[in-house]
Amino acid sequence: MSWDWFSQFRKLHRPILELQPRDVTNFIEGTRNALNQEMDIREQAEDWLSRTEGDEAAEERRVLVIVSG
């Protein structure tokens, strides 16, 4: 199931009487999933950084990961 964060966000900005409980639930669940994915990416990056410590060839890539992360 594809989750379109922007369309869910727009639904939350409708008048309060038009909001359905599932709109809020979908938005919360989608946001939670996106945050979990972000945390997974950060954990993978930290793991990679710790494994490449002292590897001069990886130094430039390590800087790119830190700057973009």
Short mmCIF file of C-alpha atoms in Angstrom, two decimals:
data_model
loop_
_atom_site.label_atom_id
_atom_site.label_comp_id
_atom_site.label_asym_id
_atom_site.label_seq_id
_atom_site.Cartn_x
_atom_site.Cartn_y
_atom_site.Cartn_z
CA MET A 1 0.00 0.00 0.00
CA SER A 2 1.47 3.32 -1.05
CA TRP A 3 1.19 6.00 1.59
CA ASP A 4 1.09 9.54 0.29
CA TRP A 5 2.10 11.72 3.24
CA PHE A 6 1.12 14.99 1.57
CA SER A 7 -2.41 13.87 0.69
CA GLN A 8 -2.88 12.58 4.25
CA PHE A 9 -1.57 15.90 5.60
CA ARG A 10 -4.00 17.84 3.39
CA LYS A 11 -6.90 15.75 4.69
CA LEU A 12 -6.04 16.85 8.22
CA HIS A 13 -6.46 20.49 7.22
CA ARG A 14 -10.09 20.09 6.23
CA PRO A 15 -12.70 21.55 8.55
CA ILE A 16 -12.84 19.45 11.71
CA LEU A 17 -16.35 18.19 10.96
CA GLU A 18 -15.15 16.61 7.71
CA LEU A 19 -12.32 14.67 9.34
CA GLN A 20 -12.80 10.97 9.79
CA PRO A 21 -11.01 9.05 12.55
CA ARG A 22 -9.30 6.92 9.90
CA ASP A 23 -7.78 10.08 8.35
CA VAL A 24 -6.03 10.90 11.61
CA THR A 25 -5.08 7.26 12.22
CA ASN A 26 -3.64 6.90 8.70
CA PHE A 27 -1.62 10.08 9.14
CA ILE A 28 -0.22 8.97 12.50
CA GLU A 29 0.63 5.47 11.24
CA GLY A 30 2.26 6.82 8.09
CA THR A 31 4.32 9.31 10.08
CA ARG A 32 5.37 6.56 12.51
CA ASN A 33 6.42 4.32 9.60
CA ALA A 34 8.43 7.14 8.02
CA LEU A 35 10.20 7.84 11.33
CA ASN A 36 10.97 4.15 11.81
CA GLN A 37 12.50 4.01 8.33
CA GLU A 38 14.61 7.09 9.14
CA MET A 39 15.84 5.45 12.35
CA ASP A 40 16.70 2.24 10.45
CA ILE A 41 18.74 4.25 7.95
CA ARG A 42 20.57 6.08 10.75
CA GLU A 43 21.34 2.80 12.55
CA GLN A 44 22.70 1.29 9.32
CA ALA A 45 24.85 4.38 8.74
CA GLU A 46 26.21 4.30 12.29
CA ASP A 47 26.98 0.59 11.94
CA TRP A 48 28.78 1.21 8.65
CA LEU A 49 30.72 4.11 10.17
CA SER A 50 31.88 1.98 13.08
CA ARG A 51 32.98 -0.83 10.75
CA THR A 52 34.96 1.53 8.50
CA GLU A 53 36.74 3.34 11.34
CA GLY A 54 40.42 3.66 10.45
CA ASP A 55 39.87 2.83 6.77
CA GLU A 56 41.40 5.78 4.91
CA ALA A 57 39.65 4.86 1.65
CA ALA A 58 36.31 5.16 3.43
CA GLU A 59 37.12 8.54 4.99
CA GLU A 60 35.62 10.59 2.15
CA ARG A 61 32.46 8.46 2.08
CA ARG A 62 32.20 8.75 5.86
CA VAL A 63 32.26 12.55 5.62
CA LEU A 64 29.50 12.45 2.99
CA VAL A 65 27.33 10.26 5.21
CA ILE A 66 27.80 12.56 8.20
CA VAL A 67 27.06 15.70 6.18
CA SER A 68 23.97 14.26 4.49
CA GLY A 69 22.67 12.51 7.63
#
